[in-house]
Short mmCIF file of C-alpha atoms and ligand atoms in Angstrom, two decimals:
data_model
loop_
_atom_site.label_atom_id
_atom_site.label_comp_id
_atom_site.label_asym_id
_atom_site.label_seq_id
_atom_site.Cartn_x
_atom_site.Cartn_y
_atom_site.Cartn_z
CA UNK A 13 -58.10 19.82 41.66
CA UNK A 14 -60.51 22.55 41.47
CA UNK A 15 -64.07 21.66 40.56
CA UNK A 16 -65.58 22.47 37.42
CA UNK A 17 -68.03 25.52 37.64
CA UNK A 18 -71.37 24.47 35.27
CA UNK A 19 -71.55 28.13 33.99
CA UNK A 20 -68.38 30.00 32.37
CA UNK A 21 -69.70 33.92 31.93
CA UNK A 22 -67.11 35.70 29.75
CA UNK A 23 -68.22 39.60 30.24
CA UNK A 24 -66.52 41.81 27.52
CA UNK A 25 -66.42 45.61 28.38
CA UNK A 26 -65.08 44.14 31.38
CA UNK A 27 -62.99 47.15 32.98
CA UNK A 28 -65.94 49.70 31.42
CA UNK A 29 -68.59 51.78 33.64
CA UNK A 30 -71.31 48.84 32.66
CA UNK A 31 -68.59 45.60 33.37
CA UNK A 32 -67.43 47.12 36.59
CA UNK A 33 -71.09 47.34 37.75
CA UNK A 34 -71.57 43.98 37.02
CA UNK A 35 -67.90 42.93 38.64
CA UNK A 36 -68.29 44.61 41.82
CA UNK A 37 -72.56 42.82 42.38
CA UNK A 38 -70.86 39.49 41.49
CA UNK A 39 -68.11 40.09 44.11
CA UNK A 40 -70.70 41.19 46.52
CA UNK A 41 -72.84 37.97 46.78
CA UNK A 42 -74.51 38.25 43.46
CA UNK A 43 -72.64 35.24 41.96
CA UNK A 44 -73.41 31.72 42.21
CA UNK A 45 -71.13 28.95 43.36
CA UNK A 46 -71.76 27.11 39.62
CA UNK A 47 -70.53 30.13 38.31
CA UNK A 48 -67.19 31.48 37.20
CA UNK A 49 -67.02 35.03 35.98
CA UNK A 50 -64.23 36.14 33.51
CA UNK A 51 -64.45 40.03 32.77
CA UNK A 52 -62.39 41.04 29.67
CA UNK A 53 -60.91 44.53 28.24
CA UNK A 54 -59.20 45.41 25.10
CA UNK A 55 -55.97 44.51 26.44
CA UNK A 56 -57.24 41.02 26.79
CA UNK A 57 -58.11 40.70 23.04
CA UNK A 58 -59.05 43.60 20.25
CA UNK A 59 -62.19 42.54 19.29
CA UNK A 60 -62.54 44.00 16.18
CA UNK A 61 -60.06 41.01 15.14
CA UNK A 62 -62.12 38.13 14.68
CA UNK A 63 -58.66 35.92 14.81
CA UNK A 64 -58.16 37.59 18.33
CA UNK A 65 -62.13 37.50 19.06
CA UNK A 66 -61.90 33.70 18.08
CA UNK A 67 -59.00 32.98 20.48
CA UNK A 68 -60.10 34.63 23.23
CA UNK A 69 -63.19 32.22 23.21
CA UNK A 70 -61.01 29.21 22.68
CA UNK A 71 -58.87 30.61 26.08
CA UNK A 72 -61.65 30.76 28.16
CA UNK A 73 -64.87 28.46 26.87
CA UNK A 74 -67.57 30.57 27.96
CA UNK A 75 -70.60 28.89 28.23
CA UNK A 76 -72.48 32.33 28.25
CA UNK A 77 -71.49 35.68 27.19
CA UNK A 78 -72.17 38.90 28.29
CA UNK A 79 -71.20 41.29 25.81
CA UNK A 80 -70.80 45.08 26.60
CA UNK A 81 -67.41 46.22 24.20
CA UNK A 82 -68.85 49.03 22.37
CA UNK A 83 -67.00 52.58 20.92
CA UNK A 84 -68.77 54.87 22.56
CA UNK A 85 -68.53 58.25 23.31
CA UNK A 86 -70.42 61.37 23.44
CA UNK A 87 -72.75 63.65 20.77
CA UNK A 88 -68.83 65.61 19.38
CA UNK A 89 -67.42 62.56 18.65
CA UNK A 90 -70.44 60.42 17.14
CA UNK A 91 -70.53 63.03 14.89
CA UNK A 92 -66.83 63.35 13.79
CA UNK A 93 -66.24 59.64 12.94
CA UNK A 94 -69.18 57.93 12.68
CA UNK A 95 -67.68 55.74 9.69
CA UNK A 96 -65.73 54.71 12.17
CA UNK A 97 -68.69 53.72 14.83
CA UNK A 98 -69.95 51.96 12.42
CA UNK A 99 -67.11 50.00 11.34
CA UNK A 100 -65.80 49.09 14.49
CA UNK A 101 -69.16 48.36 16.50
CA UNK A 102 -69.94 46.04 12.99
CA UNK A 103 -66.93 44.08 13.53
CA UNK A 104 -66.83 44.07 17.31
CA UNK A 105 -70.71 42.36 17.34
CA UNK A 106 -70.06 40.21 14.49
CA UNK A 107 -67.02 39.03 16.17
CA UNK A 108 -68.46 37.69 19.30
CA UNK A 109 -72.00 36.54 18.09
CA UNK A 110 -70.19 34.44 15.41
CA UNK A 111 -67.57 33.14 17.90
CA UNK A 112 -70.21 32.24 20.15
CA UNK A 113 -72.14 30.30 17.83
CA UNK A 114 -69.10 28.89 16.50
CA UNK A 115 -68.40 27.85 19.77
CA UNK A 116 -71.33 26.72 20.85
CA UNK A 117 -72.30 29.05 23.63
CA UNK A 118 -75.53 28.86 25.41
CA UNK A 119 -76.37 32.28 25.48
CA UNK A 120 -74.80 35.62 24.65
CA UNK A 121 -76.74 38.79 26.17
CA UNK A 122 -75.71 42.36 23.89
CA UNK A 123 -76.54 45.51 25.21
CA UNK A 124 -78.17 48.08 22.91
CA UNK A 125 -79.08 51.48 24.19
CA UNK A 126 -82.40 54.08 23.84
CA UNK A 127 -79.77 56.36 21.56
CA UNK A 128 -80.73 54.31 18.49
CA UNK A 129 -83.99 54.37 18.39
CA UNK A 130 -85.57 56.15 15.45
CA UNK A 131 -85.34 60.06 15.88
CA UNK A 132 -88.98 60.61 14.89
CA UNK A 133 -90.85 58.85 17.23
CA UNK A 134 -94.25 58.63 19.38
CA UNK A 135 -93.16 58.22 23.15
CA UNK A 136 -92.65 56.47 25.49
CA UNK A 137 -90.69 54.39 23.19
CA UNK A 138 -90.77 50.98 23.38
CA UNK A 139 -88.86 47.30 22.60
CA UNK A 140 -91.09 47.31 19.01
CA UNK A 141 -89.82 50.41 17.56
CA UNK A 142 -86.11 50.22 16.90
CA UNK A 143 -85.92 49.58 13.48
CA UNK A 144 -89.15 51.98 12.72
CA UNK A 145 -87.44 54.84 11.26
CA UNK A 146 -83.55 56.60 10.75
CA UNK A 147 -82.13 57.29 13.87
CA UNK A 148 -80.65 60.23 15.13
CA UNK A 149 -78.54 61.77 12.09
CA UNK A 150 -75.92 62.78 14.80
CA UNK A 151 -74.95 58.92 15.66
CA UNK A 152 -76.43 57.24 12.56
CA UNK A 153 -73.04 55.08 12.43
CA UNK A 154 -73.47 53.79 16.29
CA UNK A 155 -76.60 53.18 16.32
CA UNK A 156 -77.04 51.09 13.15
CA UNK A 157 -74.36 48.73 14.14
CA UNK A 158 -76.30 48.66 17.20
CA UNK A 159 -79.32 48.03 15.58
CA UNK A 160 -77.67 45.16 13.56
CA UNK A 161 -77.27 43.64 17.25
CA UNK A 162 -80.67 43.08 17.06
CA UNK A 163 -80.77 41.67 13.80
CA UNK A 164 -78.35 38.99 13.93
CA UNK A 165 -79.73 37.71 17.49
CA UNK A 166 -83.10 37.03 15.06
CA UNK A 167 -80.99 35.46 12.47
CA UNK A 168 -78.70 33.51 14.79
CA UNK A 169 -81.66 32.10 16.32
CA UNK A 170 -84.03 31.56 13.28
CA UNK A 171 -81.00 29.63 11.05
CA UNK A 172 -79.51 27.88 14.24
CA UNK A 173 -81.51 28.06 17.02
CA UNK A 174 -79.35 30.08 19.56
CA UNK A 175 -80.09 31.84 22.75
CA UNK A 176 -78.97 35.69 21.75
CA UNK A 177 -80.36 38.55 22.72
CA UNK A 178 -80.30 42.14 23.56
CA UNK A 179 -81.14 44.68 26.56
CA UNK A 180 -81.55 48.70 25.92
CA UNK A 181 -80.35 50.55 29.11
CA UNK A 182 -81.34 54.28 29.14
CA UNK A 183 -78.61 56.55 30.29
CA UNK A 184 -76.36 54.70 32.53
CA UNK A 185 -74.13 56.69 35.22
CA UNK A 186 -71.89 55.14 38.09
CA UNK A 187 -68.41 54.82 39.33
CA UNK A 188 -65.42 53.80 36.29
CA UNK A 189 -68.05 56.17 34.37
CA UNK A 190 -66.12 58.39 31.71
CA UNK A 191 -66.20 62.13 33.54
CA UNK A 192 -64.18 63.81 30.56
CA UNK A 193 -66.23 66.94 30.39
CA UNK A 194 -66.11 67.62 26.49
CA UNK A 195 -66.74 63.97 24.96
CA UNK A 196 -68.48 62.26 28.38
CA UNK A 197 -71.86 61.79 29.23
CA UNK A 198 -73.84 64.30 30.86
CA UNK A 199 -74.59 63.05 34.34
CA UNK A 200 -70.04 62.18 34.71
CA UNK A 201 -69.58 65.50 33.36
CA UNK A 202 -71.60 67.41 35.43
CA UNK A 203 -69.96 65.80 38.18
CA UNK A 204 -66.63 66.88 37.08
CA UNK A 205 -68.04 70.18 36.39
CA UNK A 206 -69.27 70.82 40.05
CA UNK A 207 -65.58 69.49 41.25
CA UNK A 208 -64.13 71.79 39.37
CA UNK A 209 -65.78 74.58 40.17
CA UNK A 210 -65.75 74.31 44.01
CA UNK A 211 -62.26 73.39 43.92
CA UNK A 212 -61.27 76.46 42.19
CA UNK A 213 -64.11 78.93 43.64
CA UNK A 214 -65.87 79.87 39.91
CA UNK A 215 -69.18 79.68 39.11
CA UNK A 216 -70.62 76.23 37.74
CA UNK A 217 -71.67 77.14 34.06
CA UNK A 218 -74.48 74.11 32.17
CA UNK A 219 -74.46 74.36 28.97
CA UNK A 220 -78.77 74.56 27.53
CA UNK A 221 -81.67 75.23 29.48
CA UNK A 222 -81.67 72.69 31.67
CA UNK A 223 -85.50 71.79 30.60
CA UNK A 224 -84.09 68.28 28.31
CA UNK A 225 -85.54 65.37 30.54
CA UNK A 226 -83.67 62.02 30.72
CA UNK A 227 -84.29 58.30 32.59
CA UNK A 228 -80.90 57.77 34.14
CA UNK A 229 -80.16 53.98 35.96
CA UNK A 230 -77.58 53.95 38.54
CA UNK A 231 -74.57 51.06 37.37
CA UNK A 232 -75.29 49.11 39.97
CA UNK A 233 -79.28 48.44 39.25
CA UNK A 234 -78.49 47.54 35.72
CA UNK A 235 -75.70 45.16 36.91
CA UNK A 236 -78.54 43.23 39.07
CA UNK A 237 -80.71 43.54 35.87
CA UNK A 238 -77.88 42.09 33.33
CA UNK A 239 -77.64 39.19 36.00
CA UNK A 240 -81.45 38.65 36.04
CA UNK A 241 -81.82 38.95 31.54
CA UNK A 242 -78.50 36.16 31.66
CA UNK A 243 -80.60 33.66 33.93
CA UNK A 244 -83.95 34.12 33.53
CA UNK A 245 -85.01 35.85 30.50
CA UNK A 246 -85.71 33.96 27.40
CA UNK A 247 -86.80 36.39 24.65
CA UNK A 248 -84.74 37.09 21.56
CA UNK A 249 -86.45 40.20 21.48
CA UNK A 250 -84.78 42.87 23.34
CA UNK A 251 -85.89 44.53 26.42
CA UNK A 252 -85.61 47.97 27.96
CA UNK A 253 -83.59 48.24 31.24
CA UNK A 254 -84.95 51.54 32.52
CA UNK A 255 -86.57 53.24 35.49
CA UNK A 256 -90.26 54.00 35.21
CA UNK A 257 -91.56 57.00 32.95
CA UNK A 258 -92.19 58.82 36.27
CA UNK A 259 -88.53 59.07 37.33
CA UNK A 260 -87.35 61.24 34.37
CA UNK A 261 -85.50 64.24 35.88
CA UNK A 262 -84.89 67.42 33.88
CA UNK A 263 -81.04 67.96 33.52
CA UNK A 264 -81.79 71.14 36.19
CA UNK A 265 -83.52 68.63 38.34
CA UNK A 266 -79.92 66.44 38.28
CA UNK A 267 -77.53 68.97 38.52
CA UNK A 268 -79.30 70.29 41.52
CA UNK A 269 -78.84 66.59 42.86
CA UNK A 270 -75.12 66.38 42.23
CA UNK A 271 -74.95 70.55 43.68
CA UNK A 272 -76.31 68.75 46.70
CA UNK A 273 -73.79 65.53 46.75
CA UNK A 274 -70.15 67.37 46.10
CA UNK A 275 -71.91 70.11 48.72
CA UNK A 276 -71.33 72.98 46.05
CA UNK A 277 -72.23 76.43 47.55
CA UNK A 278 -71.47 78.64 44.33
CA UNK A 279 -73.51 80.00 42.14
CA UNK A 280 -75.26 77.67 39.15
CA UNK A 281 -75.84 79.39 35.40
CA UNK A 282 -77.26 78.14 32.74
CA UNK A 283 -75.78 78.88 29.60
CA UNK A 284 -78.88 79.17 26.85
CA UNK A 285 -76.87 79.58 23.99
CA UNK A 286 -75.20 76.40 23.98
CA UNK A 287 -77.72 73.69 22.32
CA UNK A 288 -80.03 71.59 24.01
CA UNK A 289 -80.43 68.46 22.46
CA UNK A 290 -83.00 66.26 22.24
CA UNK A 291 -85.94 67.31 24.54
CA UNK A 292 -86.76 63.99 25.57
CA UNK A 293 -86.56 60.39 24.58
CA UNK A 294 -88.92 58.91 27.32
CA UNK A 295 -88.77 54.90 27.51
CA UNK A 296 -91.15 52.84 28.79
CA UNK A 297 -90.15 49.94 31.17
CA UNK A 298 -93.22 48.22 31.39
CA UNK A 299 -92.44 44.86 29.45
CA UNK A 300 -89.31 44.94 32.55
CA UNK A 301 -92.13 45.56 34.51
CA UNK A 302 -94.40 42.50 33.87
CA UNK A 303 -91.38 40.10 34.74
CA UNK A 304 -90.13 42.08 37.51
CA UNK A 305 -93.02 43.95 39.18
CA UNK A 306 -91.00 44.40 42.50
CA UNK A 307 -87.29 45.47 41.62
CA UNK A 308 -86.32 48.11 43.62
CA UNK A 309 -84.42 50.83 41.99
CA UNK A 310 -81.55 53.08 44.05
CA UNK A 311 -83.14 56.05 44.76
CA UNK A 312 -81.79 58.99 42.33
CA UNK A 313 -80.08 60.96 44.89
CA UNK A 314 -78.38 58.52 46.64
CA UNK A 315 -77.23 56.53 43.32
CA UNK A 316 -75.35 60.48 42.65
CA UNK A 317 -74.48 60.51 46.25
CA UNK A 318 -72.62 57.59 45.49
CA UNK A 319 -71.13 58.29 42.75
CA UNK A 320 -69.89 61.69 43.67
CA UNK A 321 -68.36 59.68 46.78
CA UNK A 322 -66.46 57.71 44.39
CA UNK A 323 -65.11 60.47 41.93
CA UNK A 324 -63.76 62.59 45.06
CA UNK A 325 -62.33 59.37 46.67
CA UNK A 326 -60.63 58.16 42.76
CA UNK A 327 -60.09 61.50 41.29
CA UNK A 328 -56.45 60.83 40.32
CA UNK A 329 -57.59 57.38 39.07
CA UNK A 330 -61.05 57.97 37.35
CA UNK A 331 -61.20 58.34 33.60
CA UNK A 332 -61.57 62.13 32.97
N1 NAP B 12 -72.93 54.61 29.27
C1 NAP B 12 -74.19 54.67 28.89
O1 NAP B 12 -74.92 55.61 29.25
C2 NAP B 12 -74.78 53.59 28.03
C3 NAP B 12 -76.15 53.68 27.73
C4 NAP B 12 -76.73 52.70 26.95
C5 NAP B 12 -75.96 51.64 26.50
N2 NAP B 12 -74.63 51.56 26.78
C6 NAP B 12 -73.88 50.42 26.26
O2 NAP B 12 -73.34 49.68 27.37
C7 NAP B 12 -72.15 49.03 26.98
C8 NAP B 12 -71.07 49.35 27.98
O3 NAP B 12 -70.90 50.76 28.00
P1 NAP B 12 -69.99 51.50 29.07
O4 NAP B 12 -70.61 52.82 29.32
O5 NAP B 12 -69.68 50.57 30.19
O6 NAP B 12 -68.69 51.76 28.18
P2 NAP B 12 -67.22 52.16 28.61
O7 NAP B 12 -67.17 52.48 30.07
O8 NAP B 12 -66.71 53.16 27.64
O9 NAP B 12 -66.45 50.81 28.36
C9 NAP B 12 -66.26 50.29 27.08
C10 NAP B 12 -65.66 48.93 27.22
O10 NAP B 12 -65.47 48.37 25.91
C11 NAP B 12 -64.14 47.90 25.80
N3 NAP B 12 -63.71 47.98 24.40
C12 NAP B 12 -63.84 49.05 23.56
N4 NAP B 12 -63.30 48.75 22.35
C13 NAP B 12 -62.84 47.47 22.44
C14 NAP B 12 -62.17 46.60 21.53
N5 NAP B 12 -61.89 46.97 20.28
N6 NAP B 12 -61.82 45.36 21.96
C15 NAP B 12 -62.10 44.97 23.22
N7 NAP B 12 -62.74 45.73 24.12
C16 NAP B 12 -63.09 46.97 23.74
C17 NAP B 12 -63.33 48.84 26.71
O11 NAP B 12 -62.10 48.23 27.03
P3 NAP B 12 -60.82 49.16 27.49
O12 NAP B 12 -61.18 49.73 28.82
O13 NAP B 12 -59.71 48.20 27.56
O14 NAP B 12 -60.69 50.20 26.42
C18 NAP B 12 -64.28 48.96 27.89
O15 NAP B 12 -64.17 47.83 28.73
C19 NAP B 12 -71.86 49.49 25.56
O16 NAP B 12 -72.22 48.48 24.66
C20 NAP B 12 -72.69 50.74 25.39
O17 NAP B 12 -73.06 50.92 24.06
C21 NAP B 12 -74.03 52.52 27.56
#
């Protein structure tokens, strides 16, 4: 008979840019022997059910949860259906933190992100300021459900004393990331971008200035991160999973990095007619900081290196 691990992680989100991450650093000597990982995608159980959220707990018995199953998309489609980001992310959270605490699990771990944070703001932002003004009107429906995230964990743990609570990655970029062009991410897209353009010998057009600044973390980082907040952390407040407020790059600054990676000889435009978004939306990461004064973060250049590898190697494969 096989023994009985102590710890039972269920990680929705499981076949996502984030659960992969997290999948692949277990597999690679991350995990414990007391624990037993279960990752989880929608084909597993729709979580906006809360029947099928409910069984899907009964199946496995986590002990702890890690809970990444999110809609999410880009700026186009936040702004098309966000009734629907709303809805969805609303019933997807409520879902799993009630089936948790129905279920008695020791601790469930959400992940928020820097998009919700009010859109006027003083920066760098920090862990006290979600809920200190509207966000964004772009993604108002994602990131209030998000928000809500937050909320419950409070609620959860002021009514019955449980363990929940929340991490807020900046921009996250890796391999199983979403490189669709039009409704992706910027750092996946640019990616694609360059591929395209050296395979078919055209010029690699980016749409804005370039000038925007963003704090991207490489997959793999916030995978050993995720593993750290699920053992050691013990806050119901949320914290901010970033790299320092020294390693923002300017979108220029990254496509230059991924020009270098894919090896992209062409020639680079910048088209200024196409909007730039939000200038910045600088995070600070000291509170991550204090705990863990000596994490190492992949350098930026080899974290796209990476990742480029992995696109050319899964191009056929990769979610695009
Ligand atoms: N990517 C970023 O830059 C970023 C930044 C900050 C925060 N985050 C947060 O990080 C988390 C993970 O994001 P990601 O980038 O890894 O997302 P992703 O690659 O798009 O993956 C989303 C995951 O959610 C699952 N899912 C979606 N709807 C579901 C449903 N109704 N029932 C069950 N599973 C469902 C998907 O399953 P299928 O594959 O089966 O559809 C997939 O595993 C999210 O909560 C997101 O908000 C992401």
């Amino acid at each position: 008979m096989s023994e009985k691990k102590a710890k039972k992680i269920l990680v929705t989100g499981g076949s996502g840019l984030v659960g992969k991450a997290i999948e692949k650093v277990v597999a690679d000597g991350e995990g414990r022997p007391d624990e037993e990982w279960i990752f989880v995608a929608s084909k597993d159980a729709d979580l906006k059910s809360a029947a099928d959220t409910r069984a899907l707990f009964e199946k496995h018995k986590p002990t702890h949860v890690i809970h990444l199953a999110a809609m999410v998309g880009g700026l186009f489609r936040n702004m098309k259906y966000n009734l629907d980001f709303l809805r969805n992310n609303l019933h997807i959270n409520d879902n799993i933190l009630h089936s948790a605490y129905e279920l008695g699990v020791e601790k469930v771990v959400s992940c928020l992100s820097t998009c919700i944070f009010p859109d006027k703001t003083t920066y760098p932002i920090d862990e006290t300021m979600i809920h200190n003004g509207p966000p964004h009107s772009s993604n108002f429906g994602y990131s209030y459900a998000k928000r809500m995230i937050d909320v419950q964990n409070r609620a959860y743990y002021e009514q019955h004393g449980c363990k929940f609570t929340s991490v807020i990655p900046t921009n996250v970029f890796g391999p199983y990331d979403n490189f669709n062009i039009e409704d992706g991410h910027v750092l996946p897209g640019l990616i694609h971008k360059v591929y395209l353009a050296k395979q078919n010998g055209t010029p690699l057009t980016i749409w804005g200035t370039g000038k925007p600044r963003r704090q991207f973390i490489y997959s793999l980082d916030l995978a050993r991160l995720f593993i750290w907040v699920l053992r050691e952390y013990n806050e119901v407040e949320p914290i901010i999973l970033s790299v320092g407020e020294e390693d923002e790059v300017s979108i220029k600054e990254a496509a230059e990095s991924i020009v270098g990676a894919m090896d992209f000889k062409g020639e680079v435009i910048f088209d200024s007619t196409k909007s730039d978004g939000q200038f910045k939306k600088t995070a600070s990461n000291s509170k991550l900081r204090k705990y863990l004064p000596n994490f190492k973060f992949t350098p930026f250049n080899q974290a796209v290196q990476e990742t480029c590898n992995w696109f050319n190697a899964n191009y056929d494969q990769a979610r695009k």
